[in-house]
Short mmCIF file of C-alpha atoms in Angstrom, two decimals:
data_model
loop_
_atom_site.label_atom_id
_atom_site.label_comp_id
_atom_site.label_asym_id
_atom_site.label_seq_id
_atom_site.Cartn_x
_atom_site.Cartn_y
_atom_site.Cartn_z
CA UNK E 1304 -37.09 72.53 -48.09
CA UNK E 1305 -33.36 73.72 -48.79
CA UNK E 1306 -30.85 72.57 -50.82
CA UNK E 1307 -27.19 73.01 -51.31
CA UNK E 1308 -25.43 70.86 -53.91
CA UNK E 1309 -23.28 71.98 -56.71
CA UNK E 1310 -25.64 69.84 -59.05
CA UNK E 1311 -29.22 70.98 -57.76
CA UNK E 1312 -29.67 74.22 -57.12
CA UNK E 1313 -32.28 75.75 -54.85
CA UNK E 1314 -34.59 77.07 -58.00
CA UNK E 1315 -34.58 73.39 -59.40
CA UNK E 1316 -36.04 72.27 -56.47
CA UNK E 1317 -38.69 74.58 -56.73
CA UNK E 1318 -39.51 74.34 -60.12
CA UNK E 1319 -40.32 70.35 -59.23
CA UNK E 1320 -42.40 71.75 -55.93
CA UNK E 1321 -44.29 74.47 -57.90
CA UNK E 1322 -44.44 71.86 -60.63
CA UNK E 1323 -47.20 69.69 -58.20
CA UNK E 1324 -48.42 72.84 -56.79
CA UNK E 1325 -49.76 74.04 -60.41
CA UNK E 1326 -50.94 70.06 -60.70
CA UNK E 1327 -53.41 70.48 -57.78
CA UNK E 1328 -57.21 69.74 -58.42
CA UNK E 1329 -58.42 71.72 -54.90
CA UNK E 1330 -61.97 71.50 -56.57
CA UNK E 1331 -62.18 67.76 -56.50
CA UNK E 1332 -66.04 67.74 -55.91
CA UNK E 1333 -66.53 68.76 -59.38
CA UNK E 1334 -64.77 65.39 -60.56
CA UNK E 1335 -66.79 63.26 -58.23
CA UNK E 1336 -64.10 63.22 -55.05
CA UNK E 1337 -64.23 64.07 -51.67
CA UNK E 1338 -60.35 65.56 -51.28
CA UNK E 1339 -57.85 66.92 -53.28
CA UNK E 1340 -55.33 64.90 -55.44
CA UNK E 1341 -52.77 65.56 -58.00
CA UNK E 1342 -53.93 65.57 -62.25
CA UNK E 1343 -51.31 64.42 -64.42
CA UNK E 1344 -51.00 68.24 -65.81
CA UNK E 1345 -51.10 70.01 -68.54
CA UNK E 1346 -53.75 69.29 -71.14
CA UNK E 1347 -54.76 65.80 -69.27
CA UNK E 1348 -56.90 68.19 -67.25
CA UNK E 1349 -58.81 68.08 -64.09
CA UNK E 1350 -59.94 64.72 -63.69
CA UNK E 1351 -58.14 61.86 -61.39
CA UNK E 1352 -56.05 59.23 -62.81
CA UNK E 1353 -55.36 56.25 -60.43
CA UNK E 1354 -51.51 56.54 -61.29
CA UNK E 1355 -50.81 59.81 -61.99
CA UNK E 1356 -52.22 60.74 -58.16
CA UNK E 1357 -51.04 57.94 -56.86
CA UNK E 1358 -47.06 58.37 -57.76
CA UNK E 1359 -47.51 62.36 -57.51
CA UNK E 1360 -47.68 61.78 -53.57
CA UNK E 1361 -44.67 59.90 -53.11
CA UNK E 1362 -42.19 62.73 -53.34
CA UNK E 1363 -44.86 65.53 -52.63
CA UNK E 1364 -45.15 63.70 -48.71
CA UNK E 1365 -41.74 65.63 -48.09
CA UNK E 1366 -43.02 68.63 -48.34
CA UNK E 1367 -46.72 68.42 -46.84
CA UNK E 1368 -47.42 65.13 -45.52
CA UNK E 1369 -50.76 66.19 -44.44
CA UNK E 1370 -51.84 66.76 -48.41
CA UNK E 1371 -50.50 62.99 -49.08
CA UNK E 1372 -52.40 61.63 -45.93
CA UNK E 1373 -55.82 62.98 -46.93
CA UNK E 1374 -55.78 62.46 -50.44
CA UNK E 1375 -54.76 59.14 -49.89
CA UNK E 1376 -58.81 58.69 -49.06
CA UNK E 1377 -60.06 58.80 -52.73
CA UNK E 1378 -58.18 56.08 -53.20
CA UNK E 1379 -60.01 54.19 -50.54
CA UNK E 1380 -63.96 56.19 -50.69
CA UNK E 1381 -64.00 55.43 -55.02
CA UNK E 1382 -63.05 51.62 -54.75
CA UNK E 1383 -65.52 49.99 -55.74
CA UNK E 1384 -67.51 46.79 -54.29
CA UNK E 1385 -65.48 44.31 -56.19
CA UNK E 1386 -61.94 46.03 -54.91
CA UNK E 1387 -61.30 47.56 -58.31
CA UNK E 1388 -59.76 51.12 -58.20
CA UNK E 1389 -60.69 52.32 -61.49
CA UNK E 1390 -58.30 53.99 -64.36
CA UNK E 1391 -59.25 57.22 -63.87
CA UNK E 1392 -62.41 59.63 -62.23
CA UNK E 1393 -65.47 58.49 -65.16
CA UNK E 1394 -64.38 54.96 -65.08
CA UNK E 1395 -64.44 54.68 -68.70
CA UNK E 1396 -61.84 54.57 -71.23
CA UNK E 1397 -61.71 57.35 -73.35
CA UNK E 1398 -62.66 56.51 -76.79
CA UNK E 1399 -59.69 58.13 -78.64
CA UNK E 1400 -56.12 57.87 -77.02
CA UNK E 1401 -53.02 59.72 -77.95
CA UNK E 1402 -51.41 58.15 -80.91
CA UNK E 1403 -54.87 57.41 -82.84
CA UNK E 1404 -55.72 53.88 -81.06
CA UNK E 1405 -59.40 53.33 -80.38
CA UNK E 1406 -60.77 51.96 -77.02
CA UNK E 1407 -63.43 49.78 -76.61
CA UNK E 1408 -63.99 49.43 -72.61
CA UNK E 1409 -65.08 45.38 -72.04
CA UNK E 1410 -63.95 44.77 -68.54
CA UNK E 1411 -63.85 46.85 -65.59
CA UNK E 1412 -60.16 48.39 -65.73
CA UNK E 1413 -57.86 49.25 -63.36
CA UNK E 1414 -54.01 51.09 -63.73
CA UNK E 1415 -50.24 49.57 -63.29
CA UNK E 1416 -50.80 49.23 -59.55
CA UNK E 1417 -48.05 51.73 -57.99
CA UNK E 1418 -50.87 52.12 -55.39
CA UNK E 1419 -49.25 49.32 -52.63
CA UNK E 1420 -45.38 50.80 -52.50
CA UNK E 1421 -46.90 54.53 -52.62
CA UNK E 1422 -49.87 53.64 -49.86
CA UNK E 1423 -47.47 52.28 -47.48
CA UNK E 1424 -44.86 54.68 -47.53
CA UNK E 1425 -47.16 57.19 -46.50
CA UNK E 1426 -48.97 55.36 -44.10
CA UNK E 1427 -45.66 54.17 -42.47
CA UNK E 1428 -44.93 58.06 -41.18
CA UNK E 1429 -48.87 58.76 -40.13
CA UNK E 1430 -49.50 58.61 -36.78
CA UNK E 1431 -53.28 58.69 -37.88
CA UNK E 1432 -53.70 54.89 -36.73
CA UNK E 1433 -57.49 54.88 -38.29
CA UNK E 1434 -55.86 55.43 -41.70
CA UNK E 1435 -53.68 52.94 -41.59
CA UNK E 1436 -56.12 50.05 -41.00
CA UNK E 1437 -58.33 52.27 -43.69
CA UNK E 1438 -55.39 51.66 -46.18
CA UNK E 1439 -55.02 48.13 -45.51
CA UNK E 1440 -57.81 46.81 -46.45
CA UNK E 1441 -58.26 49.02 -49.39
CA UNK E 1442 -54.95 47.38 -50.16
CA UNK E 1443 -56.33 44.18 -49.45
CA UNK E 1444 -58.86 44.29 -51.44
CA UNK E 1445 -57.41 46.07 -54.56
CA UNK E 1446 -54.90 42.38 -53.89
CA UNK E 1447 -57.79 40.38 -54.34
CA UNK E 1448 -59.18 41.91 -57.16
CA UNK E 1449 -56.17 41.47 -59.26
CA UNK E 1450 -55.61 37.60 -57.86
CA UNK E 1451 -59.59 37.21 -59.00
CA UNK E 1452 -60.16 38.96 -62.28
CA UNK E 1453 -56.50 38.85 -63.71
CA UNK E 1454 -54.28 35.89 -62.88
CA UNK E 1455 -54.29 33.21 -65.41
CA UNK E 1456 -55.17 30.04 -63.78
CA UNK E 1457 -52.39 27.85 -65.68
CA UNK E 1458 -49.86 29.76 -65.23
CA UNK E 1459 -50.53 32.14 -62.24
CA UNK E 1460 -49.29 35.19 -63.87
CA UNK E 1461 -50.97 38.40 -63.68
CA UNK E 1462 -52.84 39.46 -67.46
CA UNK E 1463 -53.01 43.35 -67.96
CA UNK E 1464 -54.88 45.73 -70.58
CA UNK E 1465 -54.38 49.32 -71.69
CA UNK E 1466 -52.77 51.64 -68.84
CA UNK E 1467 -52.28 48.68 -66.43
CA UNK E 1468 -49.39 47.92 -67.75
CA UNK E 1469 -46.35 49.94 -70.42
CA UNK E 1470 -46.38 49.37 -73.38
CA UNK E 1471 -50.02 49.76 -73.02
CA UNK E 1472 -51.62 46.85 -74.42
CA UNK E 1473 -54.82 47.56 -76.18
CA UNK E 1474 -56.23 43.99 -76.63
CA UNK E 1475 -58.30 42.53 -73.83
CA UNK E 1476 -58.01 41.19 -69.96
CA UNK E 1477 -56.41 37.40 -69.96
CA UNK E 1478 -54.48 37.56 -73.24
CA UNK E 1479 -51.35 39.37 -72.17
CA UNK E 1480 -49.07 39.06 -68.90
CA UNK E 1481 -46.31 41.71 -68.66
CA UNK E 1482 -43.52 41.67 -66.53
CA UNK E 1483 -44.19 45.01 -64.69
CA UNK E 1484 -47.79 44.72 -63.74
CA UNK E 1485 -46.86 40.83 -62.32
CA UNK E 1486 -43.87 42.58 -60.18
CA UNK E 1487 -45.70 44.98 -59.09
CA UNK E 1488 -48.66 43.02 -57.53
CA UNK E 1489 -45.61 40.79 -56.54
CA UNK E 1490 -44.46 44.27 -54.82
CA UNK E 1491 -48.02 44.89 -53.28
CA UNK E 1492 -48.13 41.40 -51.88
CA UNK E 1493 -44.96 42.32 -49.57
CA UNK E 1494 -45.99 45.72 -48.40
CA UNK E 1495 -49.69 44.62 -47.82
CA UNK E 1496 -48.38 42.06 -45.92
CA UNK E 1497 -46.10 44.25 -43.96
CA UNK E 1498 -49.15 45.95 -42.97
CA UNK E 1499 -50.66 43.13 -42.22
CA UNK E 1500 -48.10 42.11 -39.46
CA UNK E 1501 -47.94 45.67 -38.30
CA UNK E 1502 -51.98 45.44 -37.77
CA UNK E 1503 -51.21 42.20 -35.73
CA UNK E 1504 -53.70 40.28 -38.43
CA UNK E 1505 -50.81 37.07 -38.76
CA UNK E 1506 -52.99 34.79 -41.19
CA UNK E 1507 -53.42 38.04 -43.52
CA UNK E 1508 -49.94 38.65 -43.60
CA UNK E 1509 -49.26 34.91 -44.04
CA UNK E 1510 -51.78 33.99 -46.75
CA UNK E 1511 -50.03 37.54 -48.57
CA UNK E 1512 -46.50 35.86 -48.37
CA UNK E 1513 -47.87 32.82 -49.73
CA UNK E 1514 -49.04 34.64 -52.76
CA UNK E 1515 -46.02 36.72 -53.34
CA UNK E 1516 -43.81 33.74 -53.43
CA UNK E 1517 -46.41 31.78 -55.74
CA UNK E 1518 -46.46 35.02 -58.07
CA UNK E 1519 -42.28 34.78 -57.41
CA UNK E 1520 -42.35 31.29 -59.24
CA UNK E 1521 -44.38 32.41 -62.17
CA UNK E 1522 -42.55 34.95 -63.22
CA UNK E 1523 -39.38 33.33 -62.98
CA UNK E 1524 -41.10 30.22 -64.77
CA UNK E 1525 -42.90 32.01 -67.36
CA UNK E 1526 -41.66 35.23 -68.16
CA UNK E 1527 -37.84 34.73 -68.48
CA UNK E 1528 -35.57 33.80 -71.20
CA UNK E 1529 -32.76 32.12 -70.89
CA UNK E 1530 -31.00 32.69 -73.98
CA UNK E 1531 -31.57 36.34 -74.40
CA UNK E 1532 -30.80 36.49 -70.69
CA UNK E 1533 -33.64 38.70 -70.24
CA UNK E 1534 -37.81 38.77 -68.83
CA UNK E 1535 -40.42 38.94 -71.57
CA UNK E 1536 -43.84 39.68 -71.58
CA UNK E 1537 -46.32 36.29 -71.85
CA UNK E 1538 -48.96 36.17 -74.63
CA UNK E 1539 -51.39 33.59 -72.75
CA UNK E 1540 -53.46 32.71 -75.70
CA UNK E 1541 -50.51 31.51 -78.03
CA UNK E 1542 -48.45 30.19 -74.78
CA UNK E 1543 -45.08 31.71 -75.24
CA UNK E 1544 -43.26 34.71 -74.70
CA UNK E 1545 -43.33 37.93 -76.50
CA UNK E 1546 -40.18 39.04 -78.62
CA UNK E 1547 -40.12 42.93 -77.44
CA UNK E 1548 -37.13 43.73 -75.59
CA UNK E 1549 -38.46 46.77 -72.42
CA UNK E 1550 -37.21 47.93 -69.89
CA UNK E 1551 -39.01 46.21 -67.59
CA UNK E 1552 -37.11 43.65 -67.99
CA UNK E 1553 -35.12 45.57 -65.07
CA UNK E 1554 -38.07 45.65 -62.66
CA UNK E 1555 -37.41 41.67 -61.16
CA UNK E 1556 -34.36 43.16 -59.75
CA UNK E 1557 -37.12 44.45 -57.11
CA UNK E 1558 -37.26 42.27 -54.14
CA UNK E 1559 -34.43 40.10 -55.39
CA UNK E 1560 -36.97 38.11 -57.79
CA UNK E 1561 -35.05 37.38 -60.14
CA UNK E 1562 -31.97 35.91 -57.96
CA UNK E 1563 -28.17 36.34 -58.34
CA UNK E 1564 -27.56 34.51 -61.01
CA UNK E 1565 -30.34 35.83 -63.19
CA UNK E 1566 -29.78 39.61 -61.74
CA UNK E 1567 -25.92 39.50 -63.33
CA UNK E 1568 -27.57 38.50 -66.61
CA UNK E 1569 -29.85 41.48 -66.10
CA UNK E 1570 -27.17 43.61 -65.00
CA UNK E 1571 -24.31 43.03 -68.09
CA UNK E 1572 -27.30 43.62 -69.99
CA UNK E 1573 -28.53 47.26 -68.24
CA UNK E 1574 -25.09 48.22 -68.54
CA UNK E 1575 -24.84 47.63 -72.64
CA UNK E 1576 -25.19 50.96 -74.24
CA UNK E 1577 -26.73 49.66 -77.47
CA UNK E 1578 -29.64 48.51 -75.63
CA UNK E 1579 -30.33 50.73 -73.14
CA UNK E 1580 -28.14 53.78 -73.35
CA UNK E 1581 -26.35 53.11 -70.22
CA UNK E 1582 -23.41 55.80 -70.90
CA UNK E 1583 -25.22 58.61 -71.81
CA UNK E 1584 -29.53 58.96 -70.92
CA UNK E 1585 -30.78 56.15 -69.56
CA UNK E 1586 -33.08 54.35 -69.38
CA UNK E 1587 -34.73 54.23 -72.87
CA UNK E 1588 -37.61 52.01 -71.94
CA UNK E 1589 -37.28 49.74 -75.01
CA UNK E 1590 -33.72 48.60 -75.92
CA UNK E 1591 -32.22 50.67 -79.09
CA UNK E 1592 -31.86 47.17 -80.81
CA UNK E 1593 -35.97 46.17 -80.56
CA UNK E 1594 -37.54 46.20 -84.01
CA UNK E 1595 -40.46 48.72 -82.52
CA UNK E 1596 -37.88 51.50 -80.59
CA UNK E 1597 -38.80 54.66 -81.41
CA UNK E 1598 -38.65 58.39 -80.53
CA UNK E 1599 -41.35 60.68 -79.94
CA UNK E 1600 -41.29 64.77 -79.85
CA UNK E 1601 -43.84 66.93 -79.16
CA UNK E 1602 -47.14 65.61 -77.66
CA UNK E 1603 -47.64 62.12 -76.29
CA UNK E 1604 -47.95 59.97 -78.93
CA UNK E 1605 -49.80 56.87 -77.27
CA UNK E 1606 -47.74 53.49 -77.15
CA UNK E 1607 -45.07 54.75 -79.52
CA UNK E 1608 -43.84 57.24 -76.32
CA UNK E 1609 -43.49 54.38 -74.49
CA UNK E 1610 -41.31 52.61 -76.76
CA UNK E 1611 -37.80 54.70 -76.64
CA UNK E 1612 -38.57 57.86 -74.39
CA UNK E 1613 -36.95 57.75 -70.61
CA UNK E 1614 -39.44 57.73 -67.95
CA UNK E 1615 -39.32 58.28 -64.12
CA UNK E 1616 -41.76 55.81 -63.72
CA UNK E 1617 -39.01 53.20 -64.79
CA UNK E 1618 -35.91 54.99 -63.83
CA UNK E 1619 -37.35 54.60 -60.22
CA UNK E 1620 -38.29 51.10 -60.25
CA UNK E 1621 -34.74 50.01 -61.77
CA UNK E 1622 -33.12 51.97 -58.57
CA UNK E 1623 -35.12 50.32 -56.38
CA UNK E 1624 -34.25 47.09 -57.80
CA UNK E 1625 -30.99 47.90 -57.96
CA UNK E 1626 -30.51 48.69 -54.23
CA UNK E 1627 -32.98 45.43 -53.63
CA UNK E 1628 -30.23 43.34 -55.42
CA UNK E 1629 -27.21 44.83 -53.41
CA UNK E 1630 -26.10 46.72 -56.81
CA UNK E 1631 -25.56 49.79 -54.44
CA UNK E 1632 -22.90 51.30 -56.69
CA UNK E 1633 -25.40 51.07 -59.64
CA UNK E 1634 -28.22 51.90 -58.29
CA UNK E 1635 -26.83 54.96 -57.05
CA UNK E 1636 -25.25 55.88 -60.61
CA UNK E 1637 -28.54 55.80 -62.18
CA UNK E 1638 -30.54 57.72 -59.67
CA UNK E 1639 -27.78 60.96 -59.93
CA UNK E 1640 -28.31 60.08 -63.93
CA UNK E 1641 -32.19 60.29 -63.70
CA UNK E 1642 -31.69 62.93 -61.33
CA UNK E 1643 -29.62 65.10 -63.60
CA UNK E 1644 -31.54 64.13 -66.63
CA UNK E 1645 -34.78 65.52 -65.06
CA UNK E 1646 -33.41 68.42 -63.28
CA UNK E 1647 -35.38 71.20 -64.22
CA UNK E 1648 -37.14 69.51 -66.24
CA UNK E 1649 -40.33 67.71 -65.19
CA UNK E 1650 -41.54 66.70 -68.53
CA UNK E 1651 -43.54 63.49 -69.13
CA UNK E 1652 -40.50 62.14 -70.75
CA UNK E 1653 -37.72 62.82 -72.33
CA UNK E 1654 -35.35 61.97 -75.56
CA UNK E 1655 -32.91 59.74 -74.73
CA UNK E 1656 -30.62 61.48 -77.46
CA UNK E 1657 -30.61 65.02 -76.86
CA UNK E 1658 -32.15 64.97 -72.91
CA UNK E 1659 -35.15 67.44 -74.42
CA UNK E 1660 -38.63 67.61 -72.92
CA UNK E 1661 -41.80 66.09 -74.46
CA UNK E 1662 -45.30 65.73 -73.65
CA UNK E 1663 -46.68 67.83 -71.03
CA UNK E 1664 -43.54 69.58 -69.65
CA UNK E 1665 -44.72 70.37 -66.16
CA UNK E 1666 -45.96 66.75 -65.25
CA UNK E 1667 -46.99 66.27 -61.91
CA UNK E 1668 -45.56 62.39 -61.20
CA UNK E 1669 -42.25 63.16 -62.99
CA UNK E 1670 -41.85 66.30 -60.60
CA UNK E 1671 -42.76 63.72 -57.57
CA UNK E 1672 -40.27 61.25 -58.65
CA UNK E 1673 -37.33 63.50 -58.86
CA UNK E 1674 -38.15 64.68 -54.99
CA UNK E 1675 -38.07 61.54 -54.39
CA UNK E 1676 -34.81 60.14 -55.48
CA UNK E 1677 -33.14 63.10 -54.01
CA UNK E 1678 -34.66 63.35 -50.65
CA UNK E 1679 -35.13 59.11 -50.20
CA UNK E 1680 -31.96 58.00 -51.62
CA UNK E 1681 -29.17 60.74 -52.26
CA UNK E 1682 -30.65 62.19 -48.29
CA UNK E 1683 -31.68 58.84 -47.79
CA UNK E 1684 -34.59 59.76 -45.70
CA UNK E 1685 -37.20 57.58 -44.56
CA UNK E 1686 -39.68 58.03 -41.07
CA UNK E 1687 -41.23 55.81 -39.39
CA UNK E 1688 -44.35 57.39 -36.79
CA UNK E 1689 -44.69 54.21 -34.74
CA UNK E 1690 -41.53 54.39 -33.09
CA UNK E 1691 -41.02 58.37 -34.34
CA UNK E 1692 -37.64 57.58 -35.84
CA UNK E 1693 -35.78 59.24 -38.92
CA UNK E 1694 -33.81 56.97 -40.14
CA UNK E 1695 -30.67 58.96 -42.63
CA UNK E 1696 -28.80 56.85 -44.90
CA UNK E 1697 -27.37 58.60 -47.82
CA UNK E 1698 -26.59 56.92 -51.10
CA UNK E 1699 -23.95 59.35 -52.27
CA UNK E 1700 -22.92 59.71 -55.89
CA UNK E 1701 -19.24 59.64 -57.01
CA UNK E 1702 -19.77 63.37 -58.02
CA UNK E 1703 -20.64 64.35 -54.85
CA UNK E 1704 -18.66 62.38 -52.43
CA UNK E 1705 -16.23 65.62 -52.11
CA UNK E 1706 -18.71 68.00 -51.49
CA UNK E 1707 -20.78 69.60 -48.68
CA UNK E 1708 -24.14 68.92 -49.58
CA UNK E 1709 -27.20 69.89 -47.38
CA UNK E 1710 -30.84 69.82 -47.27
CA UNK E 1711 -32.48 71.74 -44.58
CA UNK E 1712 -36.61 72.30 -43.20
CA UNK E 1713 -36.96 68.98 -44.46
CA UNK E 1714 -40.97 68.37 -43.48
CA UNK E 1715 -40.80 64.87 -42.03
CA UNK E 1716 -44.15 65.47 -40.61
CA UNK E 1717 -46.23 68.76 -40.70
CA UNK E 1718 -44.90 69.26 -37.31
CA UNK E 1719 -41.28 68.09 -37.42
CA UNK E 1720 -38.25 68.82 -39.59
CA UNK E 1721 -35.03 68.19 -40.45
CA UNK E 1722 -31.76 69.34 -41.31
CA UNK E 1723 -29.04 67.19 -42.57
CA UNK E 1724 -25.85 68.17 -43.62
CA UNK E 1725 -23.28 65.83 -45.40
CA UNK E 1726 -19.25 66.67 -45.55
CA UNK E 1727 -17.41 64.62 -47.17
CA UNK E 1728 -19.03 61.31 -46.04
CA UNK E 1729 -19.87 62.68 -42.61
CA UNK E 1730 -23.27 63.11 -41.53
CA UNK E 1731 -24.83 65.87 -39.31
CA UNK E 1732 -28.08 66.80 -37.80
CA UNK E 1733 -30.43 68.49 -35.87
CA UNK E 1734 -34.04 67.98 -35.70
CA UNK E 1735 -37.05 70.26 -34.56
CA UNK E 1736 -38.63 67.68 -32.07
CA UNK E 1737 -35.94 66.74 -29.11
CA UNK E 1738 -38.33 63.31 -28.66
CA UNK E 1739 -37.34 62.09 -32.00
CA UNK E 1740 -34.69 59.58 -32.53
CA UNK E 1741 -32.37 59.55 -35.53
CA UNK E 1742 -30.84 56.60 -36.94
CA UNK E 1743 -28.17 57.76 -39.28
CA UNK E 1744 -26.28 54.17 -41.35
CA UNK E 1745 -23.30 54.48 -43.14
CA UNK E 1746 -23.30 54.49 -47.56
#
């Protein structure tokens, strides 16, 4: 993969592939796994954690598809009889996290579920047709176990504990439902169910639409606010809505849950620097003006990293619900910000006032992300093996709009690549397989 841009040069790139190259675990027998998969880095060490090796393959599928495809099997050889995929390789909390907070593991527990979006963008360029059916119903499944040992029946929400959602909350399963976890089993619901009509299996994918739009309506019923114009976490026990102002407020932009009118509420309040510092390093994922915002340096610090740092993780999502909202303009602004922010630097996260590095500094699913905002939306790349079609359509940033900008031996598959070039708007091509069609659509 080559790059020409006047804002990413061709060592930054590398940095973020060498960055997952030095995350490897090629030894995965000796954590209990069949193939390889990505750590989190650093001093996390050697062992698998669900989202850390699940987001690390989004971006790394650009450069060796192959990799993604096979690791993609742990996911589906560890889940376990009741469709749980577990937190990480011992399934068991460890019993001292980063910041001090003690664990006590009472239920079986699982990770913020990044697994559906990540699991079906891969699948969608395999040609590997046993995989694919593989993946659904370990998609499937992992759907069902949410649905059965997390959805509050009153409400119909989605309850999360420690890791399966951020903040992580460290009380237990039932008491708390948080507005990423619920969109993002909202999220697997669609792409499960895209696989599902893909497979030809039409009461799956219907049954799966149902519950997306009956997870839809809770979240809209439960976890907004109308006068703070904003979604809240849901404290089931005490039946009303938690006061802490995150991020993921952002994340029912994604599949236009929260709906126009809602979304411009959302939107006025992305854009207000005091919150979420909009005009200078965005996103910090709790707003400036929430009574627990904080910065960390150094080492992760537990919760309190979560609760002012900028992440990928969210940067992402908010793109992707930007773009899902028809904020195209937006959405585009803040990938080039989280872009820039995180060029050449793959840190866990970062300070929102200064743009330093924190926690481990060559993190494997930061790295991932930052391949992938480049390649999926500035590129805007995306394949498709059943009908072997590249489809190009660039998202193009008003810095670069008067620029040649290029990336070239782009690895759509292991066997094909691509070269695009972008002048001023206009797109070019060539790819290395004559029987592959190319879609390119306008910005």
């Amino acid at each position: 993969m080559i790059i020409q841009c006047s804002y990413i040069t061709q060592n930054d790139l590398e940095y973020a592939i060498e960055t997952l190259e030095m995350c490897k675990q090629d030894d995965a027998k000796s954590c209990g796994f069949n193939y390889p998969y990505f750590t989190p880095g650093g001093h996390y060490g050697k062992q698998w954690w669900q989202l850390d090796s699940t987001v690390s393959l989004r971006g790394y599928q650009w450069v060796d598809r192959a990799f993604t495809e096979t690791s993609l099997l742990n996911f589906i050889e560890s889940q376990r009889d009741d469709g749980r995929i577990c937190l990480w390789g011992a399934d068991d909390l460890p019993l001292v996290v980063a910041g001090g907070d003690r664990l006590t593991q009472t239920v079986g527990v699982s990770s913020l579920p990044k697994l559906f979006d990540v699991a079906y963008h891969i699948v969608k360029g395999s040609t590997d047709k046993n995989l694919k059916l593989l993946t659904y119903k370990m998609m499937k499944r992992y759907l069902d176990w949410w649905f059965l040992n997390r959805q509050d029946k009153e409400t119909g929400l989605i309850s999360a504990v420690f890791e399966e959602t951020f903040v992580p909350y460290l009380g237990s399963a039932g008491e708390y439902a948080p507005v990423d976890t619920n969109v993002e089993v909202c999220v697997g619901c669609h792409y499960t169910g895209l696989l599902a009509k893909e497979l030809g299996m039409t009461e799956d994918a219907s049954l799966l639409e149902a519950r997306k739009a009956q997870l839809k309506q809770s979240i809209n019923q439960y976890l907004w606010n109308e006068e703070k114009g904003a979604y809240f976490a849901y404290l089931i026990n005490e039946k009303k809505l938690s006061d802490r102002l995150m991020a993921s407020t952002f994340f029912p932009l994604r599949m236009n849950i929260a709906g126009k009118d809602r979304a411009e509420k959302l939107i006025r309040l992305l854009k207000d620097h005091e919150h979420f510092n909009w005009d200078t390093i965005p996103l910090t994922s709790v707003s400036k003006q929430d009574s627990i915002f904080t910065v960390t340096t150094g080492e992760y610090q537990g919760n309190a990293s979560w609760s002012g740092n900028v992440w990928t993780l969210i940067n992402e999502m908010v793109v992707r619900g930007l773009f899902d909202c028809g904020e195209v303009d937006l959405a585009t602004e803040l990938c080039f910000k989280t872009i820039c922010i995180f060029n050449h630097n793959s840190a866990e996260f970062v300070n929102p006032f200064d743009g330093s590095g924190h926690g481990v500094i060559r993190y494997a699913w930061t790295a991932s992300q930052y391949l992938e905002l480049i390649v999926e939306i500035i590129f805007g790349v995306s394949y498709s093996a059943d009908n072997k079609t590249v489809t190009v359509s660039p998202k193009i940033p008003k810095q670069l709009k008067n620029e040649r900008i290029s990336i070239t031996e782009l690895a759509v598959t292991n066997d094909i690549s691509i070269d695009i070039n972008i002048d001023h708007g206009e797109v070019r091509y060539s790819v290395s397989d004559d029987s592959v069609k190319v879609v390119v659509e306008s910005n």
